[in-house]
């Protein structure tokens, strides 16, 4: 990326004012590369995870158990984004928190690379903790590079940052997936650690270009709060150690003793957080109305992510055993399917941006609610389409790879309709008191969706069966229709937000 750094004509005082990154502050290059390598490590490991869990040379678990572990892991990553943001706000500040997060993620991947089932789950936990710490704060630092929300370069900066995410997500399955599947699983996980190591190294070297605001702890804990927080944390840790020690020594421990509490927390905590905000008497009538409308978007998003995130588990496990993973007679690794979404995002996102602008100029751009409803119906349609390859497999044949590509295409279009809109509406509808916390609330919709998938799998539901796939598809379609049918009521609750 060095060749793209040019002499800056930006305002004095801009972080890294001597050079720019495609016309943006030099610090954006640091954050772009950090996020690219972190996503490379994250999506590379994620592409291998369900395949390793079911492989005879891996942990050789059932498909339902593998899906449960995968879903609980994703749920935990997004759940931990909330305390990750709190940790930066109250303890270390975003810059130091991201540095710590990178180290924890790298250690997690190295632990996954050890050929031991016991350390494997510890590695997953470390990657989840590190990802939660990083995810909540790196986007905040991108915002710090600009002169407030009215800086004309701000939206373009976040767009470039989003490109970095998808470049890493696209390359990871092709490299890490190929090595993991065809050479050695644990070598694949070690490559994920190397990717995070590269990201951490360049972050530490380039952090001098970041805004000084990124090193500030916005609301530091007082000495009394530090003591209280530490005391409570140690108490809960002691309770967990004693509880699992008793369960372990009694001989009744199974993996569900770990999965079920996390899954239940992934469902209850989002409900508790939204209920706490909704009951806050400090919110005025307009803010209360907006929060009521936001609940519609939150529930709809949870349904969307419940289906969408099965692209890495249910669809991947299906492809591993029931799909003809070939193009023109050339066989490719199953993990390569996970590169389909990011390459489609990079191809289609500019098209969508142009279409919305063109429609807006004509006064015909669909409303937030219509976009949301359309995204839900498309993700439902993707699972209705999934019934075709499932039927082919039930007939004793292997389904063509293009069936899966078509499913990922529908899900990607649905994502482009729902995800950016969801992020935008979250910031617009956030009560002033909770402005900095609402992005974490949006991530909790992903937590709730993945926790639902995890709970179904823990209960022994095979998500690769036609009945349950049809049920999920119908649920998404009904949710999409409901949002569309009640759009006038939701618009009224949203007030001035469109």
GROMACS .gro file of N, CA, C and O in nm, residues 352-442:
model
  364
  352UNK      N    1  -2.469  -0.099  -0.565
  352UNK     CA    2  -2.579  -0.059  -0.477
  352UNK      C    3  -2.570   0.089  -0.441
  352UNK      O    4  -2.670   0.160  -0.438
  353UNK      N    5  -2.448   0.135  -0.408
  353UNK     CA    6  -2.429   0.275  -0.371
  353UNK      C    7  -2.473   0.367  -0.485
  353UNK      O    8  -2.540   0.469  -0.464
  354UNK      N    9  -2.436   0.330  -0.609
  354UNK     CA   10  -2.474   0.410  -0.726
  354UNK      C   11  -2.625   0.407  -0.747
  354UNK      O   12  -2.687   0.512  -0.776
  355UNK      N   13  -2.686   0.290  -0.733
  355UNK     CA   14  -2.831   0.277  -0.753
  355UNK      C   15  -2.907   0.362  -0.652
  355UNK      O   16  -3.002   0.433  -0.688
  356UNK      N   17  -2.866   0.356  -0.523
  356UNK     CA   18  -2.937   0.435  -0.421
  356UNK      C   19  -2.927   0.585  -0.452
  356UNK      O   20  -3.024   0.659  -0.436
  357UNK      N   21  -2.807   0.630  -0.493
  357UNK     CA   22  -2.790   0.771  -0.525
  357UNK      C   23  -2.878   0.811  -0.644
  357UNK      O   24  -2.940   0.917  -0.644
  358UNK      N   25  -2.879   0.725  -0.748
  358UNK     CA   26  -2.958   0.754  -0.867
  358UNK      C   27  -3.107   0.761  -0.834
  358UNK      O   28  -3.179   0.852  -0.880
  359UNK      N   29  -3.155   0.665  -0.753
  359UNK     CA   30  -3.296   0.664  -0.714
  359UNK      C   31  -3.328   0.782  -0.624
  359UNK      O   32  -3.437   0.841  -0.632
  360UNK      N   33  -3.234   0.819  -0.538
  360UNK     CA   34  -3.256   0.931  -0.447
  360UNK      C   35  -3.273   1.062  -0.523
  360UNK      O   36  -3.358   1.146  -0.487
  361UNK      N   37  -3.191   1.079  -0.629
  361UNK     CA   38  -3.203   1.201  -0.710
  361UNK      C   39  -3.340   1.212  -0.775
  361UNK      O   40  -3.389   1.322  -0.801
  362UNK      N   41  -3.401   1.096  -0.801
  362UNK     CA   42  -3.534   1.095  -0.862
  362UNK      C   43  -3.646   1.090  -0.758
  362UNK      O   44  -3.764   1.083  -0.795
  363UNK      N   45  -3.608   1.086  -0.631
  363UNK     CA   46  -3.706   1.079  -0.525
  363UNK      C   47  -3.771   0.942  -0.513
  363UNK      O   48  -3.883   0.929  -0.462
  364UNK      N   49  -3.702   0.838  -0.561
  364UNK     CA   50  -3.761   0.703  -0.562
  364UNK      C   51  -3.682   0.601  -0.480
  364UNK      O   52  -3.706   0.482  -0.489
  365UNK      N   53  -3.586   0.648  -0.399
  365UNK     CA   54  -3.508   0.553  -0.319
  365UNK      C   55  -3.599   0.485  -0.216
  365UNK      O   56  -3.676   0.552  -0.147
  366UNK      N   57  -3.594   0.351  -0.205
  366UNK     CA   58  -3.678   0.280  -0.107
  366UNK      C   59  -3.645   0.326   0.035
  366UNK      O   60  -3.531   0.363   0.065
  367UNK      N   61  -3.744   0.321   0.122
  367UNK     CA   62  -3.723   0.361   0.260
  367UNK      C   63  -3.640   0.255   0.332
  367UNK      O   64  -3.621   0.142   0.284
  368UNK      N   65  -3.590   0.292   0.450
  368UNK     CA   66  -3.514   0.199   0.534
  368UNK      C   67  -3.594   0.072   0.559
  368UNK      O   68  -3.541  -0.039   0.553
  369UNK      N   69  -3.723   0.087   0.587
  369UNK     CA   70  -3.807  -0.029   0.620
  369UNK      C   71  -3.821  -0.123   0.501
  369UNK      O   72  -3.815  -0.245   0.515
  370UNK      N   73  -3.839  -0.066   0.381
  370UNK     CA   74  -3.853  -0.150   0.261
  370UNK      C   75  -3.723  -0.225   0.233
  370UNK      O   76  -3.724  -0.344   0.198
  371UNK      N   77  -3.609  -0.158   0.249
  371UNK     CA   78  -3.481  -0.225   0.230
  371UNK      C   79  -3.464  -0.340   0.329
  371UNK      O   80  -3.420  -0.449   0.294
  372UNK      N   81  -3.502  -0.314   0.453
  372UNK     CA   82  -3.490  -0.415   0.558
  372UNK      C   83  -3.577  -0.536   0.527
  372UNK      O   84  -3.534  -0.651   0.537
  373UNK      N   85  -3.702  -0.509   0.491
  373UNK     CA   86  -3.796  -0.617   0.458
  373UNK      C   87  -3.745  -0.698   0.338
  373UNK      O   88  -3.754  -0.821   0.336
  374UNK      N   89  -3.690  -0.630   0.239
  374UNK     CA   90  -3.638  -0.698   0.120
  374UNK      C   91  -3.519  -0.787   0.155
  374UNK      O   92  -3.507  -0.899   0.104
  375UNK      N   93  -3.430  -0.739   0.243
  375UNK     CA   94  -3.317  -0.820   0.287
  375UNK      C   95  -3.362  -0.947   0.355
  375UNK      O   96  -3.307  -1.056   0.332
  376UNK      N   97  -3.463  -0.935   0.440
  376UNK     CA   98  -3.516  -1.053   0.510
  376UNK      C   99  -3.576  -1.153   0.412
  376UNK      O  100  -3.554  -1.274   0.423
  377UNK      N  101  -3.654  -1.102   0.316
  377UNK     CA  102  -3.718  -1.193   0.220
  377UNK      C  103  -3.614  -1.262   0.131
  377UNK      O  104  -3.630  -1.378   0.095
  378UNK      N  105  -3.506  -1.192   0.101
  378UNK     CA  106  -3.401  -1.253   0.020
  378UNK      C  107  -3.326  -1.363   0.095
  378UNK      O  108  -3.293  -1.467   0.038
  379UNK      N  109  -3.299  -1.341   0.224
  379UNK     CA  110  -3.231  -1.447   0.299
  379UNK      C  111  -3.324  -1.567   0.316
  379UNK      O  112  -3.279  -1.682   0.317
  380UNK      N  113  -3.455  -1.539   0.326
  380UNK     CA  114  -3.551  -1.649   0.327
  380UNK      C  115  -3.553  -1.722   0.195
  380UNK      O  116  -3.555  -1.846   0.190
  381UNK      N  117  -3.548  -1.646   0.085
  381UNK     CA  118  -3.545  -1.707  -0.048
  381UNK      C  119  -3.421  -1.795  -0.067
  381UNK      O  120  -3.426  -1.898  -0.133
  382UNK      N  121  -3.309  -1.754  -0.006
  382UNK     CA  122  -3.186  -1.833  -0.019
  382UNK      C  123  -3.204  -1.972   0.041
  382UNK      O  124  -3.152  -2.071  -0.012
  383UNK      N  125  -3.280  -1.980   0.152
  383UNK     CA  126  -3.302  -2.112   0.213
  383UNK      C  127  -3.413  -2.189   0.142
  383UNK      O  128  -3.413  -2.312   0.144
  384UNK      N  129  -3.507  -2.119   0.078
  384UNK     CA  130  -3.601  -2.190  -0.009
  384UNK      C  131  -3.524  -2.253  -0.125
  384UNK      O  132  -3.550  -2.367  -0.166
  385UNK      N  133  -3.425  -2.180  -0.178
  385UNK     CA  134  -3.340  -2.233  -0.285
  385UNK      C  135  -3.257  -2.351  -0.235
  385UNK      O  136  -3.231  -2.446  -0.309
  386UNK      N  137  -3.217  -2.347  -0.108
  386UNK     CA  138  -3.137  -2.454  -0.049
  386UNK      C  139  -3.211  -2.587  -0.052
  386UNK      O  140  -3.151  -2.695  -0.053
  387UNK      N  141  -3.345  -2.581  -0.057
  387UNK     CA  142  -3.423  -2.705  -0.063
  387UNK      C  143  -3.391  -2.787  -0.187
  387UNK      O  144  -3.401  -2.910  -0.185
  388UNK      N  145  -3.354  -2.720  -0.298
  388UNK     CA  146  -3.324  -2.792  -0.422
  388UNK      C  147  -3.200  -2.881  -0.408
  388UNK      O  148  -3.208  -3.003  -0.435
  389UNK      N  149  -3.083  -2.830  -0.365
  389UNK     CA  150  -2.968  -2.920  -0.347
  389UNK      C  151  -2.990  -3.023  -0.237
  389UNK      O  152  -2.938  -3.136  -0.246
  390UNK      N  153  -3.068  -2.989  -0.135
  390UNK     CA  154  -3.100  -3.088  -0.032
  390UNK      C  155  -3.179  -3.204  -0.092
  390UNK      O  156  -3.155  -3.321  -0.060
  391UNK      N  157  -3.273  -3.170  -0.180
  391UNK     CA  158  -3.354  -3.273  -0.247
  391UNK      C  159  -3.268  -3.360  -0.338
  391UNK      O  160  -3.284  -3.483  -0.343
  392UNK      N  161  -3.173  -3.297  -0.408
  392UNK     CA  162  -3.081  -3.372  -0.495
  392UNK      C  163  -2.998  -3.469  -0.412
  392UNK      O  164  -2.979  -3.586  -0.449
  393UNK      N  165  -2.949  -3.421  -0.296
  393UNK     CA  166  -2.868  -3.506  -0.208
  393UNK      C  167  -2.951  -3.620  -0.150
  393UNK      O  168  -2.902  -3.733  -0.136
  394UNK      N  169  -3.076  -3.592  -0.116
  394UNK     CA  170  -3.164  -3.697  -0.064
  394UNK      C  171  -3.189  -3.805  -0.168
  394UNK      O  172  -3.217  -3.921  -0.134
  395UNK      N  173  -3.179  -3.768  -0.294
  395UNK     CA  174  -3.196  -3.864  -0.403
  395UNK      C  175  -3.071  -3.947  -0.431
  395UNK      O  176  -3.069  -4.024  -0.527
  396UNK      N  177  -2.968  -3.927  -0.352
  396UNK     CA  178  -2.846  -4.006  -0.367
  396UNK      C  179  -2.744  -3.946  -0.461
  396UNK      O  180  -2.644  -4.011  -0.493
  397UNK      N  181  -2.766  -3.823  -0.505
  397UNK     CA  182  -2.672  -3.758  -0.596
  397UNK      C  183  -2.603  -3.642  -0.524
  397UNK      O  184  -2.649  -3.595  -0.420
  398UNK      N  185  -2.494  -3.593  -0.585
  398UNK     CA  186  -2.426  -3.476  -0.529
  398UNK      C  187  -2.473  -3.352  -0.603
  398UNK      O  188  -2.485  -3.351  -0.726
  399UNK      N  189  -2.500  -3.247  -0.526
  399UNK     CA  190  -2.551  -3.123  -0.585
  399UNK      C  191  -2.437  -3.044  -0.648
  399UNK      O  192  -2.324  -3.044  -0.600
  400UNK      N  193  -2.467  -2.975  -0.757
  400UNK     CA  194  -2.366  -2.894  -0.825
  400UNK      C  195  -2.327  -2.775  -0.739
  400UNK      O  196  -2.406  -2.721  -0.662
  401UNK      N  197  -2.202  -2.734  -0.754
  401UNK     CA  198  -2.149  -2.622  -0.676
  401UNK      C  199  -2.227  -2.493  -0.699
  401UNK      O  200  -2.241  -2.410  -0.609
  402UNK      N  201  -2.281  -2.477  -0.820
  402UNK     CA  202  -2.349  -2.352  -0.852
  402UNK      C  203  -2.476  -2.331  -0.770
  402UNK      O  204  -2.521  -2.217  -0.754
  403UNK      N  205  -2.535  -2.439  -0.719
  403UNK     CA  206  -2.649  -2.422  -0.630
  403UNK      C  207  -2.606  -2.342  -0.507
  403UNK      O  208  -2.675  -2.249  -0.463
  404UNK      N  209  -2.492  -2.379  -0.451
  404UNK     CA  210  -2.443  -2.310  -0.331
  404UNK      C  211  -2.402  -2.167  -0.362
  404UNK      O  212  -2.426  -2.075  -0.283
  405UNK      N  213  -2.339  -2.148  -0.477
  405UNK     CA  214  -2.300  -2.012  -0.517
  405UNK      C  215  -2.425  -1.924  -0.530
  405UNK      O  216  -2.424  -1.807  -0.488
  406UNK      N  217  -2.532  -1.980  -0.585
  406UNK     CA  218  -2.657  -1.904  -0.600
  406UNK      C  219  -2.715  -1.867  -0.463
  406UNK      O  220  -2.766  -1.756  -0.443
  407UNK      N  221  -2.705  -1.960  -0.367
  407UNK     CA  222  -2.754  -1.933  -0.230
  407UNK      C  223  -2.673  -1.818  -0.169
  407UNK      O  224  -2.729  -1.724  -0.111
  408UNK      N  225  -2.540  -1.825  -0.182
  408UNK     CA  226  -2.455  -1.719  -0.128
  408UNK      C  227  -2.482  -1.585  -0.198
  408UNK      O  228  -2.474  -1.479  -0.135
  409UNK      N  229  -2.515  -1.589  -0.326
  409UNK     CA  230  -2.546  -1.466  -0.399
  409UNK      C  231  -2.670  -1.399  -0.340
  409UNK      O  232  -2.670  -1.277  -0.313
  410UNK      N  233  -2.778  -1.477  -0.319
  410UNK     CA  234  -2.899  -1.420  -0.261
  410UNK      C  235  -2.873  -1.363  -0.121
  410UNK      O  236  -2.922  -1.256  -0.085
  411UNK      N  237  -2.793  -1.435  -0.043
  411UNK     CA  238  -2.763  -1.389   0.093
  411UNK      C  239  -2.680  -1.260   0.090
  411UNK      O  240  -2.699  -1.171   0.174
  412UNK      N  241  -2.590  -1.250  -0.007
  412UNK     CA  242  -2.507  -1.130  -0.018
  412UNK      C  243  -2.591  -1.008  -0.055
  412UNK      O  244  -2.574  -0.899   0.003
  413UNK      N  245  -2.681  -1.025  -0.149
  413UNK     CA  246  -2.770  -0.914  -0.187
  413UNK      C  247  -2.855  -0.874  -0.067
  413UNK      O  248  -2.875  -0.755  -0.038
  414UNK      N  249  -2.904  -0.976   0.007
  414UNK     CA  250  -2.981  -0.947   0.128
  414UNK      C  251  -2.899  -0.872   0.230
  414UNK      O  252  -2.947  -0.778   0.294
  415UNK      N  253  -2.772  -0.910   0.245
  415UNK     CA  254  -2.683  -0.841   0.339
  415UNK      C  255  -2.664  -0.695   0.300
  415UNK      O  256  -2.667  -0.605   0.386
  416UNK      N  257  -2.646  -0.668   0.171
  416UNK     CA  258  -2.625  -0.531   0.125
  416UNK      C  259  -2.750  -0.445   0.144
  416UNK      O  260  -2.741  -0.323   0.157
  417UNK      N  261  -2.866  -0.509   0.146
  417UNK     CA  262  -2.991  -0.435   0.171
  417UNK      C  263  -3.011  -0.409   0.320
  417UNK      O  264  -3.063  -0.305   0.359
  418UNK      N  265  -2.968  -0.505   0.404
  418UNK     CA  266  -3.001  -0.497   0.546
  418UNK      C  267  -2.888  -0.446   0.635
  418UNK      O  268  -2.909  -0.361   0.721
  419UNK      N  269  -2.765  -0.493   0.614
  419UNK     CA  270  -2.658  -0.464   0.709
  419UNK      C  271  -2.618  -0.315   0.713
  419UNK      O  272  -2.617  -0.254   0.820
  420UNK      N  273  -2.585  -0.253   0.598
  420UNK     CA  274  -2.550  -0.110   0.604
  420UNK      C  275  -2.666  -0.025   0.655
  420UNK      O  276  -2.645   0.072   0.729
  421UNK      N  277  -2.787  -0.062   0.616
  421UNK     CA  278  -2.906   0.011   0.661
  421UNK      C  279  -2.923  -0.003   0.812
  421UNK      O  280  -2.956   0.092   0.883
  422UNK      N  281  -2.898  -0.125   0.862
  422UNK     CA  282  -2.909  -0.149   1.006
  422UNK      C  283  -2.809  -0.067   1.085
  422UNK      O  284  -2.843  -0.009   1.189
  423UNK      N  285  -2.685  -0.060   1.035
  423UNK     CA  286  -2.583   0.021   1.101
  423UNK      C  287  -2.625   0.168   1.103
  423UNK      O  288  -2.612   0.238   1.203
  424UNK      N  289  -2.675   0.216   0.989
  424UNK     CA  290  -2.714   0.356   0.977
  424UNK      C  291  -2.832   0.390   1.068
  424UNK      O  292  -2.831   0.489   1.140
  425UNK      N  293  -2.935   0.305   1.065
  425UNK     CA  294  -3.054   0.334   1.144
  425UNK      C  295  -3.025   0.323   1.293
  425UNK      O  296  -3.086   0.392   1.376
  426UNK      N  297  -2.927   0.241   1.331
  426UNK     CA  298  -2.888   0.230   1.472
  426UNK      C  299  -2.831   0.363   1.522
  426UNK      O  300  -2.866   0.409   1.631
  427UNK      N  301  -2.745   0.425   1.441
  427UNK     CA  302  -2.687   0.553   1.483
  427UNK      C  303  -2.792   0.664   1.483
  427UNK      O  304  -2.789   0.754   1.566
  428UNK      N  305  -2.886   0.658   1.388
  428UNK     CA  306  -2.986   0.764   1.376
  428UNK      C  307  -3.092   0.756   1.487
  428UNK      O  308  -3.146   0.859   1.530
  429UNK      N  309  -3.123   0.635   1.533
  429UNK     CA  310  -3.232   0.617   1.628
  429UNK      C  311  -3.183   0.603   1.772
  429UNK      O  312  -3.264   0.587   1.863
  430UNK      N  313  -3.052   0.608   1.792
  430UNK     CA  314  -2.997   0.591   1.927
  430UNK      C  315  -3.036   0.708   2.016
  430UNK      O  316  -3.018   0.824   1.978
  431UNK      N  317  -3.089   0.681   2.136
  431UNK     CA  318  -3.111   0.790   2.232
  431UNK      C  319  -2.977   0.857   2.265
  431UNK      O  320  -2.873   0.791   2.267
  432UNK      N  321  -2.979   0.987   2.291
  432UNK     CA  322  -2.855   1.061   2.316
  432UNK      C  323  -2.774   0.999   2.429
  432UNK      O  324  -2.651   0.991   2.423
  433UNK      N  325  -2.842   0.950   2.532
  433UNK     CA  326  -2.775   0.891   2.648
  433UNK      C  327  -2.698   0.765   2.612
  433UNK      O  328  -2.600   0.729   2.677
  434UNK      N  329  -2.743   0.695   2.508
  434UNK     CA  330  -2.683   0.566   2.471
  434UNK      C  331  -2.616   0.571   2.334
  434UNK      O  332  -2.596   0.467   2.271
  435UNK      N  333  -2.580   0.690   2.288
  435UNK     CA  334  -2.526   0.706   2.152
  435UNK      C  335  -2.404   0.618   2.129
  435UNK      O  336  -2.390   0.555   2.023
  436UNK      N  337  -2.314   0.609   2.226
  436UNK     CA  338  -2.191   0.532   2.207
  436UNK      C  339  -2.210   0.382   2.229
  436UNK      O  340  -2.124   0.302   2.193
  437UNK      N  341  -2.322   0.343   2.290
  437UNK     CA  342  -2.344   0.202   2.321
  437UNK      C  343  -2.429   0.130   2.217
  437UNK      O  344  -2.430   0.007   2.212
  438UNK      N  345  -2.501   0.205   2.134
  438UNK     CA  346  -2.599   0.143   2.046
  438UNK      C  347  -2.538   0.056   1.938
  438UNK      O  348  -2.601  -0.039   1.890
  439UNK      N  349  -2.413   0.085   1.898
  439UNK     CA  350  -2.351  -0.003   1.799
  439UNK      C  351  -2.328  -0.142   1.858
  439UNK      O  352  -2.343  -0.244   1.791
  440UNK      N  353  -2.294  -0.146   1.987
  440UNK     CA  354  -2.284  -0.275   2.055
  440UNK      C  355  -2.418  -0.345   2.061
  440UNK      O  356  -2.426  -0.468   2.051
  441UNK      N  357  -2.526  -0.268   2.076
  441UNK     CA  358  -2.661  -0.325   2.077
  441UNK      C  359  -2.693  -0.388   1.940
  441UNK      O  360  -2.752  -0.496   1.932
  442UNK      N  361  -2.651  -0.320   1.833
  442UNK     CA  362  -2.672  -0.376   1.698
  442UNK      C  363  -2.601  -0.510   1.684
  442UNK      O  364  -2.657  -0.606   1.630
   0.00000   0.00000   0.00000
